[in-house]
Tab-separated table of C-alpha atoms in Angstrom:
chain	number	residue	atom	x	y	z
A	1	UNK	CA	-18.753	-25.097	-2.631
A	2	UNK	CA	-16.032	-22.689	-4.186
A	3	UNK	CA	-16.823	-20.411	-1.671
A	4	UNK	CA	-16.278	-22.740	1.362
A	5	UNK	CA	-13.173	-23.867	0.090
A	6	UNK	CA	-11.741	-20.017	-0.075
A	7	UNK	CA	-13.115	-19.212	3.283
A	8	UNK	CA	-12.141	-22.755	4.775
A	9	UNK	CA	-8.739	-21.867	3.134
A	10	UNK	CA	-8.418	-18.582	5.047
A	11	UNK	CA	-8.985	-20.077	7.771
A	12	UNK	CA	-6.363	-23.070	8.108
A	13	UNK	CA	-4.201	-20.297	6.907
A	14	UNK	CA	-4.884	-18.148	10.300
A	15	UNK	CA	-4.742	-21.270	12.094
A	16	UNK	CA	-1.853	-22.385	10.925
A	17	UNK	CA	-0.249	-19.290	11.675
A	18	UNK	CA	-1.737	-18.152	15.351
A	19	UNK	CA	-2.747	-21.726	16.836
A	20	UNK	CA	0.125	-23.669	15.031
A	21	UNK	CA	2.684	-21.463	15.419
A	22	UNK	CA	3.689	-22.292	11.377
A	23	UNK	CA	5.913	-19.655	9.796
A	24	UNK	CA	3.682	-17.689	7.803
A	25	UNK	CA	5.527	-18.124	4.456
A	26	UNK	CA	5.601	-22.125	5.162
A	27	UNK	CA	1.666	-21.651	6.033
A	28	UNK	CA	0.991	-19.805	2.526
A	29	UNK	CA	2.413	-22.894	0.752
A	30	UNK	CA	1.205	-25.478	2.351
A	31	UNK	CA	-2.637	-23.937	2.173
A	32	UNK	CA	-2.126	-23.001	-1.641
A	33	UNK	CA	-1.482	-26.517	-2.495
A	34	UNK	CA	-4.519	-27.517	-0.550
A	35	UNK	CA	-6.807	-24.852	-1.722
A	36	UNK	CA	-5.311	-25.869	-5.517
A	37	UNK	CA	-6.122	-29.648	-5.122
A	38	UNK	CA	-9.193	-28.768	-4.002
A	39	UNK	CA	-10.310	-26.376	-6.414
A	40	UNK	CA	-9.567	-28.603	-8.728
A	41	UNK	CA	-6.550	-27.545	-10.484
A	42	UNK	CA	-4.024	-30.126	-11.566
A	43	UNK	CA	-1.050	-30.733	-9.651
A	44	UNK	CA	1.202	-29.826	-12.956
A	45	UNK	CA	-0.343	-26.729	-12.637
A	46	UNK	CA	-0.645	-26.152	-8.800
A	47	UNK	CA	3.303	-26.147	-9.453
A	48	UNK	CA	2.883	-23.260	-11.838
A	49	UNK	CA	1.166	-21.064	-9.797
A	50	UNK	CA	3.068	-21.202	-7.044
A	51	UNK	CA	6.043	-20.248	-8.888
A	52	UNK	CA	4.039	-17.750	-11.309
A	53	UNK	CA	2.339	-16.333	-7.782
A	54	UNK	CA	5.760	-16.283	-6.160
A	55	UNK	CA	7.218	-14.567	-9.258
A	56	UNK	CA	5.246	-12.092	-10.160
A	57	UNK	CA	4.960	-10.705	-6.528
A	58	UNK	CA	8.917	-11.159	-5.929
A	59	UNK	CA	9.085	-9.769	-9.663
A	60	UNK	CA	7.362	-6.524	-8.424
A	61	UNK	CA	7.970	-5.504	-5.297
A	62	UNK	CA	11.482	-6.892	-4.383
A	63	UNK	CA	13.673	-4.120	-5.443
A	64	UNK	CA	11.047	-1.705	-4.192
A	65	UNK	CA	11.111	-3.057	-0.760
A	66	UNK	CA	14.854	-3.600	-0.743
A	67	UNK	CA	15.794	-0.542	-1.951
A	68	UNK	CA	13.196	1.721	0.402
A	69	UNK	CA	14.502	-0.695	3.493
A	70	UNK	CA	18.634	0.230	2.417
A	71	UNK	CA	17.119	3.902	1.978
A	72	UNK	CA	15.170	3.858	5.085
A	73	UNK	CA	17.925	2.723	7.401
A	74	UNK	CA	20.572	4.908	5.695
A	75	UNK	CA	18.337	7.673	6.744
A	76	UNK	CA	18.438	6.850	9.617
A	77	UNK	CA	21.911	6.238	10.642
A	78	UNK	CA	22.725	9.342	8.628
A	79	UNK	CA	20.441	11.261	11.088
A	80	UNK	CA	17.941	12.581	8.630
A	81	UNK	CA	14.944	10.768	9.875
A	82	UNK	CA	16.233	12.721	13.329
A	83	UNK	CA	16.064	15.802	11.917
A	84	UNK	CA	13.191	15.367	8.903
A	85	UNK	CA	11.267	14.452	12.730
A	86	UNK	CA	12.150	17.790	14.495
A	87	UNK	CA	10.971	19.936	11.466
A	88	UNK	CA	7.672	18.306	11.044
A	89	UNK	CA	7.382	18.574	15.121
A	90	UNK	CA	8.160	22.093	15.078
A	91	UNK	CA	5.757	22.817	12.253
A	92	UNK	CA	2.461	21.091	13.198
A	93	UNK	CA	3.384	20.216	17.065
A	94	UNK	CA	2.403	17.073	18.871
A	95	UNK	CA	-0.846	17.875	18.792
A	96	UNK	CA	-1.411	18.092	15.172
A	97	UNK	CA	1.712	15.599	14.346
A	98	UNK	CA	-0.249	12.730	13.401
A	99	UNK	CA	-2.590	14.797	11.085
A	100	UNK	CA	0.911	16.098	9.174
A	101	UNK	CA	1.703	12.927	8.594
A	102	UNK	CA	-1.369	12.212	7.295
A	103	UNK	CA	-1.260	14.985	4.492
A	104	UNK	CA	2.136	14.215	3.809
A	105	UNK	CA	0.528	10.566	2.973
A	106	UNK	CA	-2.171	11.845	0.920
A	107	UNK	CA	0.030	14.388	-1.244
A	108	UNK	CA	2.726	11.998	-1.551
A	109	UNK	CA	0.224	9.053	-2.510
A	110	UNK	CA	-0.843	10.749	-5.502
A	111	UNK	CA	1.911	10.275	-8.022
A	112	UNK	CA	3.864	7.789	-5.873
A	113	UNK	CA	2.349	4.027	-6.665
A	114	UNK	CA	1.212	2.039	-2.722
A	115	UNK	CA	4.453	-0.184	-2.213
A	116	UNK	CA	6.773	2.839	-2.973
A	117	UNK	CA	5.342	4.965	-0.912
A	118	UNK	CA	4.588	2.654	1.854
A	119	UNK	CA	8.300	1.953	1.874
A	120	UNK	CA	8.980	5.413	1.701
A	121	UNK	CA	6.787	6.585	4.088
A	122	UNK	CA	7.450	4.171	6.940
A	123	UNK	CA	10.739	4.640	8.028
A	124	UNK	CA	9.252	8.764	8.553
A	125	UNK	CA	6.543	7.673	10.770
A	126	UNK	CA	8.964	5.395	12.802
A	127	UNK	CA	11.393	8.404	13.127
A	128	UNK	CA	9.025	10.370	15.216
A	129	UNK	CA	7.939	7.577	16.950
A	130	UNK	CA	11.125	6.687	18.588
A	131	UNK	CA	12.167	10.567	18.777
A	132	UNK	CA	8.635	11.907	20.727
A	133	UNK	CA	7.847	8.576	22.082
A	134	UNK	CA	4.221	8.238	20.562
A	135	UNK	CA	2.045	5.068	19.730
A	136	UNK	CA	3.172	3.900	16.068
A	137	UNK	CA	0.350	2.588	14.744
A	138	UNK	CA	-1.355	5.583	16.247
A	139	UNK	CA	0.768	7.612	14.708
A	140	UNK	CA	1.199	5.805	11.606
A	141	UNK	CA	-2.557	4.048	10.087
A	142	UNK	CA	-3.759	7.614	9.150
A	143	UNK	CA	-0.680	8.294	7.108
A	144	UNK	CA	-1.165	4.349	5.135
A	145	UNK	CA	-5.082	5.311	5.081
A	146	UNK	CA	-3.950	7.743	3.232
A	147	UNK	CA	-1.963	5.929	0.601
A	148	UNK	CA	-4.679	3.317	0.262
A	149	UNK	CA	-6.965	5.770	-0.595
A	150	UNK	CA	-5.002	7.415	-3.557
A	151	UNK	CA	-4.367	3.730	-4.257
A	152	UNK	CA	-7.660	2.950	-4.519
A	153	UNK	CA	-9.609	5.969	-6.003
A	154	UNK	CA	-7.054	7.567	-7.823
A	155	UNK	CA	-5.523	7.944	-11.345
A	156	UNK	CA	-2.604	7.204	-12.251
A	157	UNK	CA	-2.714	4.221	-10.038
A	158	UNK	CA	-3.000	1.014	-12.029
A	159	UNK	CA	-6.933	-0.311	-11.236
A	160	UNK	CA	-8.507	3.492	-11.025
A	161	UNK	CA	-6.400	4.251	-14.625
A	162	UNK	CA	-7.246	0.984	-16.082
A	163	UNK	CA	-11.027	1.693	-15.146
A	164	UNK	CA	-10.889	5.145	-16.278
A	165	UNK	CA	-9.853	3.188	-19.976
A	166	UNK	CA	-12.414	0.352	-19.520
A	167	UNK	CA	-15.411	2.912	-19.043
A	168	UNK	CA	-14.457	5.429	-20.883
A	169	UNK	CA	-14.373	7.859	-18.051
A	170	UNK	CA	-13.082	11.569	-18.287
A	171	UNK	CA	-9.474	11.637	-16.148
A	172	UNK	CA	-9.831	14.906	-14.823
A	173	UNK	CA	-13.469	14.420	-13.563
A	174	UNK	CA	-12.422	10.929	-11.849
A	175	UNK	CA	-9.504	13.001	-9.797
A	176	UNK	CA	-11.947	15.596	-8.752
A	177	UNK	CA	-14.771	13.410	-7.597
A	178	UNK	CA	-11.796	11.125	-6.255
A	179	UNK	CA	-10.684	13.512	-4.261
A	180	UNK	CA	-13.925	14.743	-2.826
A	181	UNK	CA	-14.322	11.156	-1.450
A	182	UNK	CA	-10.807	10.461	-0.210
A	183	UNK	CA	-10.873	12.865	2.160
A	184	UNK	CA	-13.444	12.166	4.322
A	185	UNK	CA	-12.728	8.334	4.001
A	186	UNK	CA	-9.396	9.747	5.065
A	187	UNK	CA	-10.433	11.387	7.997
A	188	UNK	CA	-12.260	8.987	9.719
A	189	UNK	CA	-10.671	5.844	9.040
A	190	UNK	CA	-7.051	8.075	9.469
A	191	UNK	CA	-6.917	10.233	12.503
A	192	UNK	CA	-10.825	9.832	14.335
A	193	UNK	CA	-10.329	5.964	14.083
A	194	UNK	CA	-6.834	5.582	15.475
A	195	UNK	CA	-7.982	7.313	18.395
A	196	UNK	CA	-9.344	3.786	19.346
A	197	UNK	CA	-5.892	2.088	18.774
A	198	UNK	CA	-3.768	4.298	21.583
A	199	UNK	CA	-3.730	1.030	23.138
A	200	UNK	CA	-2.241	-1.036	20.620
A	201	UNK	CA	1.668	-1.326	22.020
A	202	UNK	CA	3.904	-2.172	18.959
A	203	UNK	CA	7.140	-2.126	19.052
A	204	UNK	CA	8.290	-1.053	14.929
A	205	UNK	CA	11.516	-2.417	13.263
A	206	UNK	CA	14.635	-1.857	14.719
A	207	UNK	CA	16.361	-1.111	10.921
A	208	UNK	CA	14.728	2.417	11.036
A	209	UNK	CA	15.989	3.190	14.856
A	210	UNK	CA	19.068	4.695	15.795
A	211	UNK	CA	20.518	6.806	18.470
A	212	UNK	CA	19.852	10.289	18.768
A	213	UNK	CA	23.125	12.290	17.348
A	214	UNK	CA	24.195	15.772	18.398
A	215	UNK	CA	22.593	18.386	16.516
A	216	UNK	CA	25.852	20.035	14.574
A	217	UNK	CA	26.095	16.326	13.335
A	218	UNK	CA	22.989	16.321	11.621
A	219	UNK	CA	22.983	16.357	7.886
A	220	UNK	CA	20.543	20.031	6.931
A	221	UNK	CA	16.773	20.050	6.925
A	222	UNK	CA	17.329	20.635	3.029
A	223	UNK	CA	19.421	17.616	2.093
A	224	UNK	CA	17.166	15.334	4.469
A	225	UNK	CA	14.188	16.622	3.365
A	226	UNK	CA	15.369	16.046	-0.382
A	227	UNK	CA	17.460	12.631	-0.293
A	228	UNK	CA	14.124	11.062	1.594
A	229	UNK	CA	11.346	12.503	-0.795
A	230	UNK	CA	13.688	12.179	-3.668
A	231	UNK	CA	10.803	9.373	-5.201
A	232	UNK	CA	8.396	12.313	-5.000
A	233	UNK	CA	10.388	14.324	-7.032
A	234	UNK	CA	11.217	12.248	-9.702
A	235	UNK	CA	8.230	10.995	-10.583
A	236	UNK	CA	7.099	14.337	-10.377
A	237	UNK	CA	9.309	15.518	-12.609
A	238	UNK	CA	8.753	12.374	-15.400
A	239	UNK	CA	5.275	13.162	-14.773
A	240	UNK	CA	5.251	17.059	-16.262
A	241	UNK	CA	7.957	15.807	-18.718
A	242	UNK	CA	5.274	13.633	-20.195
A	243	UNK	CA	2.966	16.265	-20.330
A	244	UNK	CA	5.234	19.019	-22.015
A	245	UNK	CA	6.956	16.716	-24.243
A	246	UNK	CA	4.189	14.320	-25.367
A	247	UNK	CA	4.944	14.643	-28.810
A	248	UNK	CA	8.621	13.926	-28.404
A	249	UNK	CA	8.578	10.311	-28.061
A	250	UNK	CA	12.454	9.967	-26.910
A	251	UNK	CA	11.542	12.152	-24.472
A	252	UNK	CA	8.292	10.507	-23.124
A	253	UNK	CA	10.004	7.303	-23.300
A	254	UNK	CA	13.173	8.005	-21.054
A	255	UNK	CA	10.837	9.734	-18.767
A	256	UNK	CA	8.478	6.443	-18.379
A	257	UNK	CA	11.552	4.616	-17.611
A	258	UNK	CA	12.510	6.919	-14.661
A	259	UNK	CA	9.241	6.804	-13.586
A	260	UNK	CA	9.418	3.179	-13.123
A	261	UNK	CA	9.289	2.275	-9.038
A	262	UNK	CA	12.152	0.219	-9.322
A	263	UNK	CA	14.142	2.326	-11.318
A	264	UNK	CA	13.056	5.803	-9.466
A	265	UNK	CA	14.442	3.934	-5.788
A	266	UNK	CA	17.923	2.393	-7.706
A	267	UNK	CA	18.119	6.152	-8.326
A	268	UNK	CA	17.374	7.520	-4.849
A	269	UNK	CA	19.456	5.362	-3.163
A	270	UNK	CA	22.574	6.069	-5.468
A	271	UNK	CA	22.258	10.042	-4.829
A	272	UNK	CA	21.645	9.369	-1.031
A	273	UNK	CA	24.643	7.166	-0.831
A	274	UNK	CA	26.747	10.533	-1.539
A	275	UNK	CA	24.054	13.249	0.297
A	276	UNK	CA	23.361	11.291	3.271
A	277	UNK	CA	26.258	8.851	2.999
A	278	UNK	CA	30.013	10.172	1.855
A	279	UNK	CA	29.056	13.776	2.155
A	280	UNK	CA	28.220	13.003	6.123
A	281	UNK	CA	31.562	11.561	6.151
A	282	UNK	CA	30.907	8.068	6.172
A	283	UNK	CA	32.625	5.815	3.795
A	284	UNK	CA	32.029	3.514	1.010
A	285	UNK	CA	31.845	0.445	2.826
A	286	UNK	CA	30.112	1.665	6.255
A	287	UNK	CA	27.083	2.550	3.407
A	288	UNK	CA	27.398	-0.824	2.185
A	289	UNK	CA	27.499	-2.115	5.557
A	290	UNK	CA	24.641	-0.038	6.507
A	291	UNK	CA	22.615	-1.714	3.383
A	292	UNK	CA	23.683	-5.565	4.264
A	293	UNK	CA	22.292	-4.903	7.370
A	294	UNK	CA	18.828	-3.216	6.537
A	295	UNK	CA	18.493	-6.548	3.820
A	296	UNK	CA	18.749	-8.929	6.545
A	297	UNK	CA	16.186	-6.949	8.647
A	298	UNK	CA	13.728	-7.707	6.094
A	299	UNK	CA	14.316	-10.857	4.440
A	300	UNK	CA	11.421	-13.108	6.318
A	301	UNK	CA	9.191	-9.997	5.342
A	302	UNK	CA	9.911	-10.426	1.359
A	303	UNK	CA	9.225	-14.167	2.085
A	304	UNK	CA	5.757	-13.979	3.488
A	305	UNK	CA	4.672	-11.538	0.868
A	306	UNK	CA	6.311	-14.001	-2.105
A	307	UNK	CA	3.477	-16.448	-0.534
A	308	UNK	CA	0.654	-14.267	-0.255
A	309	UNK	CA	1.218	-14.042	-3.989
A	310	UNK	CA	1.468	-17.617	-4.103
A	311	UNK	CA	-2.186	-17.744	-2.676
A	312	UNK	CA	-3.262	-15.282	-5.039
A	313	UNK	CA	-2.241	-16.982	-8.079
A	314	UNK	CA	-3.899	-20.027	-6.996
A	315	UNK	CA	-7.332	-18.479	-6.255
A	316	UNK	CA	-6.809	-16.276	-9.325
A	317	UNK	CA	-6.217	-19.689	-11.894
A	318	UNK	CA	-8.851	-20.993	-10.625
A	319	UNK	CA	-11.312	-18.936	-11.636
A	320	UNK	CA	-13.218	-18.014	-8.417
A	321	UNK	CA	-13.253	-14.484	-9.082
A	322	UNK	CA	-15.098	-14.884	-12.540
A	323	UNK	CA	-17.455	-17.605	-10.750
A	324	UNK	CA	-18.260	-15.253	-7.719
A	325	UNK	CA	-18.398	-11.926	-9.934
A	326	UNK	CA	-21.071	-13.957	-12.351
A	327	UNK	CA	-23.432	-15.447	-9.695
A	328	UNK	CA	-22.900	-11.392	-8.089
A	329	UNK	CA	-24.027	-10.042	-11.573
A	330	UNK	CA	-27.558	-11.868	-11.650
A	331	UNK	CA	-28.873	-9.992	-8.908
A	332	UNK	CA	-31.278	-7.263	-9.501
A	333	UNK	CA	-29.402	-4.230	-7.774
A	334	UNK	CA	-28.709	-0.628	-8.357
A	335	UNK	CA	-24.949	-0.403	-10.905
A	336	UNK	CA	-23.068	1.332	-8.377
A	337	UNK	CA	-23.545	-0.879	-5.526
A	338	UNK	CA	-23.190	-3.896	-7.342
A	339	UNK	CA	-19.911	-3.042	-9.021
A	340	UNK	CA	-18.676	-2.041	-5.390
A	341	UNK	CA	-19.894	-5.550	-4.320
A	342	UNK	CA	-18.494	-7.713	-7.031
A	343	UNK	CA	-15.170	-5.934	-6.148
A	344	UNK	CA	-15.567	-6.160	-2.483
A	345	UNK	CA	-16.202	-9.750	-2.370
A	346	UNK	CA	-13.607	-10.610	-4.650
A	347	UNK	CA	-11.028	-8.661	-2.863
A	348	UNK	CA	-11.701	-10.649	0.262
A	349	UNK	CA	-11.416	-13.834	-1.146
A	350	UNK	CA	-8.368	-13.151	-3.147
A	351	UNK	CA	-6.549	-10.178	-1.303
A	352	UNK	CA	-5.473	-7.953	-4.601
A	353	UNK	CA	-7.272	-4.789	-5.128
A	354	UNK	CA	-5.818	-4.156	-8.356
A	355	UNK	CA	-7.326	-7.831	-9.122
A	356	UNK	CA	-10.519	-7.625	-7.828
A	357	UNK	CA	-11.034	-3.896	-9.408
A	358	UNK	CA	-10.124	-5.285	-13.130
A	359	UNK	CA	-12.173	-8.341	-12.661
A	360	UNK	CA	-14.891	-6.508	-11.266
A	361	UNK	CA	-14.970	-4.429	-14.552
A	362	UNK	CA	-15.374	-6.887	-17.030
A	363	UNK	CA	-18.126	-8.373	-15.409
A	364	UNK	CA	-19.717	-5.010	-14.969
A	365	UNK	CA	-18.685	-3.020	-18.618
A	366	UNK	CA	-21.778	-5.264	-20.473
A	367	UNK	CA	-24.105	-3.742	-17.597
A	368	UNK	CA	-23.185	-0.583	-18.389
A	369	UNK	CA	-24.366	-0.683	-22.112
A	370	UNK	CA	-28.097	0.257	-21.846
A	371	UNK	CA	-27.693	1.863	-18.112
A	372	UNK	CA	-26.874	5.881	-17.487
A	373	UNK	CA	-24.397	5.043	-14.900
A	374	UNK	CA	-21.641	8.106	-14.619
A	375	UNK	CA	-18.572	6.373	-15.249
A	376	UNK	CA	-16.629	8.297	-13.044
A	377	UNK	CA	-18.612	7.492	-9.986
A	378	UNK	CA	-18.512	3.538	-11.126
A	379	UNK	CA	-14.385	3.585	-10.998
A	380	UNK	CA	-14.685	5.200	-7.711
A	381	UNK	CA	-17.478	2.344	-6.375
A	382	UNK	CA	-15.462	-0.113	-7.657
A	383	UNK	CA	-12.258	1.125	-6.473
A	384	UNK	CA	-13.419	1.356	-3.066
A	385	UNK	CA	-15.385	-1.987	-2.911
A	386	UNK	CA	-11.170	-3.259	-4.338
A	387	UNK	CA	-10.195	-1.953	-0.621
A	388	UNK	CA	-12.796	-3.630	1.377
A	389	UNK	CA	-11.269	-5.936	4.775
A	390	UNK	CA	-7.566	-6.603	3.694
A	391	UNK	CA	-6.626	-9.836	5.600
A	392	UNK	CA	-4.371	-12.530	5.510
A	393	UNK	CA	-4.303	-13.457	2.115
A	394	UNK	CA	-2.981	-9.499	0.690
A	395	UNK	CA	0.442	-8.857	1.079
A	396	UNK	CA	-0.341	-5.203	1.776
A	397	UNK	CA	-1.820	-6.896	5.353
A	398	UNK	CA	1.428	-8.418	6.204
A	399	UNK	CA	3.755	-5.696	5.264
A	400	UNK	CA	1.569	-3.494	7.612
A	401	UNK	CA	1.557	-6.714	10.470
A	402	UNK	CA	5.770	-7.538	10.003
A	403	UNK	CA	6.760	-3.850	9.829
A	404	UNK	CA	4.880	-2.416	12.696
A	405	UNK	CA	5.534	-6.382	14.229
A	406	UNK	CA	2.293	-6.763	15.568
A	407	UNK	CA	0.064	-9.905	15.979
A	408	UNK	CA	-2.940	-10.846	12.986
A	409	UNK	CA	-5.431	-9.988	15.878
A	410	UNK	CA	-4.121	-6.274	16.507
A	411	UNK	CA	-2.771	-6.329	12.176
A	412	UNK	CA	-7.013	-7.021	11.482
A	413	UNK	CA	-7.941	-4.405	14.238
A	414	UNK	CA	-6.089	-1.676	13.074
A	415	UNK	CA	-5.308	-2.291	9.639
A	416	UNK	CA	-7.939	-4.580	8.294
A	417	UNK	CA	-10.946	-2.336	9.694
A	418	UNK	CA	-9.167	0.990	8.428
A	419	UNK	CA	-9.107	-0.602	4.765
A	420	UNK	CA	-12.792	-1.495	5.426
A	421	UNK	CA	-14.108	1.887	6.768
A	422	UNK	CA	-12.023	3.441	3.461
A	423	UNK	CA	-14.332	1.148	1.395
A	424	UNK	CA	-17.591	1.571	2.687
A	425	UNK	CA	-17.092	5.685	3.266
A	426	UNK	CA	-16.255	5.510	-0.448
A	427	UNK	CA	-19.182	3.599	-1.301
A	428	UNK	CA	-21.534	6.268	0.772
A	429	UNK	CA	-19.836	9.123	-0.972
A	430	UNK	CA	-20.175	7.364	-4.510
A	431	UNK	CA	-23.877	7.026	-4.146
A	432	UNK	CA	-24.219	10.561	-2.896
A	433	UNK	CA	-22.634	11.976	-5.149
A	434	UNK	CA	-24.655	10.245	-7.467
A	435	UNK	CA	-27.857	11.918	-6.112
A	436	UNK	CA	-26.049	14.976	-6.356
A	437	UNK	CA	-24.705	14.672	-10.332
């Protein structure tokens, strides 16, 4: 019964949204309270969640998105998006464009957490889409496969390092075998799968377009190439800090406060507002103007993912995912597959992978007692089953569907079947590599 209520709650949800026309954030609020009431919760603390859902997402990812949109569009308007475009062109051609983009993904992915790079990364792919004229979410789905992967699979992203903990896996051994799997699952749900979405015409945000600008006006390759990838660098740099100066506690400390998303894009966009801003002769308040307007550009978009966390929160205090993971756990099947199943199914029926990766742990860690599973392979199976058919109810699904403004039907075409082919890939891989080991 738990599980028709989720599904039946997904459902109204889509409804509501295609059929009904509903604004999606009104739609997320109106089926929480249902799904709440019906799930039993009381309606002091259907309140609660919503705000505690709403919160928590907001609490997140709001200066992240904010601060990658003002960055984005001041990159832009400044030109370096034009020019960051006509390097990469020049280097791997438009032949091999979409496969630069993709490694660019996959090497920035790894110390950059999902939203900041996503953020990051966008407002790059959009660049060359306007400048050569190519498909964007042709262009674009293997460069986001690629940050879901690293996401998913990959320390030091929250679930994968949290795992790593849980089991008592070895770091370095997790990376390695982590990376063995990601790319292939990057490959084919990346580049060899987009090849069936040259049809899919989206039409991108207009805060990351601007007109072409002569090239002596230009800011240099260096300075665009450094004021957008600035995140990269940074937590880079915290990153080796940490690791040269672990005993030094003052030292590790300030660095894990750089290395904060938040902080690390407050940062970025206050040494691009001189490199890209006053040094290209713009002024103070055609920057700030330049920021109001990339704000309003994606207001409705920090609203729909504030209630896809309001969803969340009410599936999560409800308890479904413990209910589903224990009835999962009975069954008489191999470790690795199950933990990639528990995962899977509770990452479809509440939409966070970072959720459904820690919840599928718990229920699997007393498995793992008298069992000779390699804990390295069982982050990986669960971290990939934590990807498995993002939809409607993960806000990752509608930053994808309100930044590339496409429909849900194309947004579950393109995106939702890339995050699936990322799971099951890793899955295969996982159990391979188990025959292998």
């Amino acid at each position: 019964m738990t599980l028709f209520i989720v599904v039946g709650a997904i459902l109204l949800l889509v409804l509501l949204t295609t059929w009904g026309k509903v604004n999606a954030f009104i739609a997320f609020l109106l089926v929480s309270i249902l799904a709440g009431i019906l799930l039993g919760i009381p309606l002091s603390g259907i309140t609660k969640s919503l705000q505690k859902g709403v919160g928590d997402i907001l609490g997140s990812l709001i200066m992240v998105i904010v601060f990658g949109a003002m960055l984005g569009k001041l990159v832009a308007a400044s030109g370096a998006a034009q020019k960051i475009a006509s390097v990469m062109m020049k280097i791997f051609g438009r032949k091999y464009i979409q496969w630069g983009l993709m490694t660019t993904g996959f090497i920035i992915g790894i110390p950059l957490f999902y939203n900041v790079g996503f953020v990051l990364m966008v407002p790059l792919i959009f660049s060359v889409v306007y400048k050569y004229k190519l498909p964007a979410v042709y262009l674009g789905l293997p460069m986001l496969a690629a940050l879901s992967v690293t996401h998913g699979f990959l320390p030091p992203h929250p679930s994968p390092a949290a795992l790593v903990l849980q089991f008592h896996a070895n770091m370095g051994m997790t990376m390695l075998y982590g990376i063995l799997l990601a790319i292939p699952a990057i490959v084919i749900a990346g580049p060899l799968y987009a090849r069936t979405l040259k049809d899919i015409v989206a039409v991108p945000l207009k805060t990351f377009q601007s007109d072409d600008l002569p090239e002596d006006q230009l800011p240099t390759a260096r300075n665009s190439f450094i004021s957008a990838l600035l995140p990269v660098i940074v937590m880079a740099l915290t990153t080796v800090g940490v690791l040269l100066f672990k005993d030094y506690s003052t030292v590790t400390s300030f660095a894990g406060f750089l290395a904060e998303p938040s902080i690390v894009m407050l940062l970025t966009l206050c040494v691009t507002t001189f490199t890209l801003g006053i040094k290209m002769g713009k002024s103070m308040k055609q920057v700030m103007s330049i920021y109001g307007e990339a704000v309003k550009d994606i207001a409705m978009i920090l609203l729909i993912i504030a209630g896809s966390g309001a969803l969340k929160q009410i599936l999560s205090d409800s308890g479904v995912s413990v209910e589903i993971g224990n009835v999962l756990a009975g069954w008489s099947i191999e470790p690795l597959f199950l933990g990639w199943l528990i995962a899977a199914v509770i990452r479809v029926c509440l939409g966070s992978a970072t959720v459904a990766g820690l919840t599928a742990a718990g229920i699997i860690a007393p498995l793992m007692v008298n069992s000779n599973v390699n804990p390295e392979l069982m982050v990986l199976s669960i971290g990939a089953g934590s990807l498995m058919f993002s939809h409607v109810n993960d806000p990752g699904f509608w930053m994808f569907k309100e930044y590339f403004n496409l429909s849900i039907k194309e947004t579950v075409r393109s995106w939702s079947v890339m995050e699936t082919l990322v799971a099951v890939i890793g899955l295969f891989g996982v159990l391979v590599l188990n025959q292998i080991i």
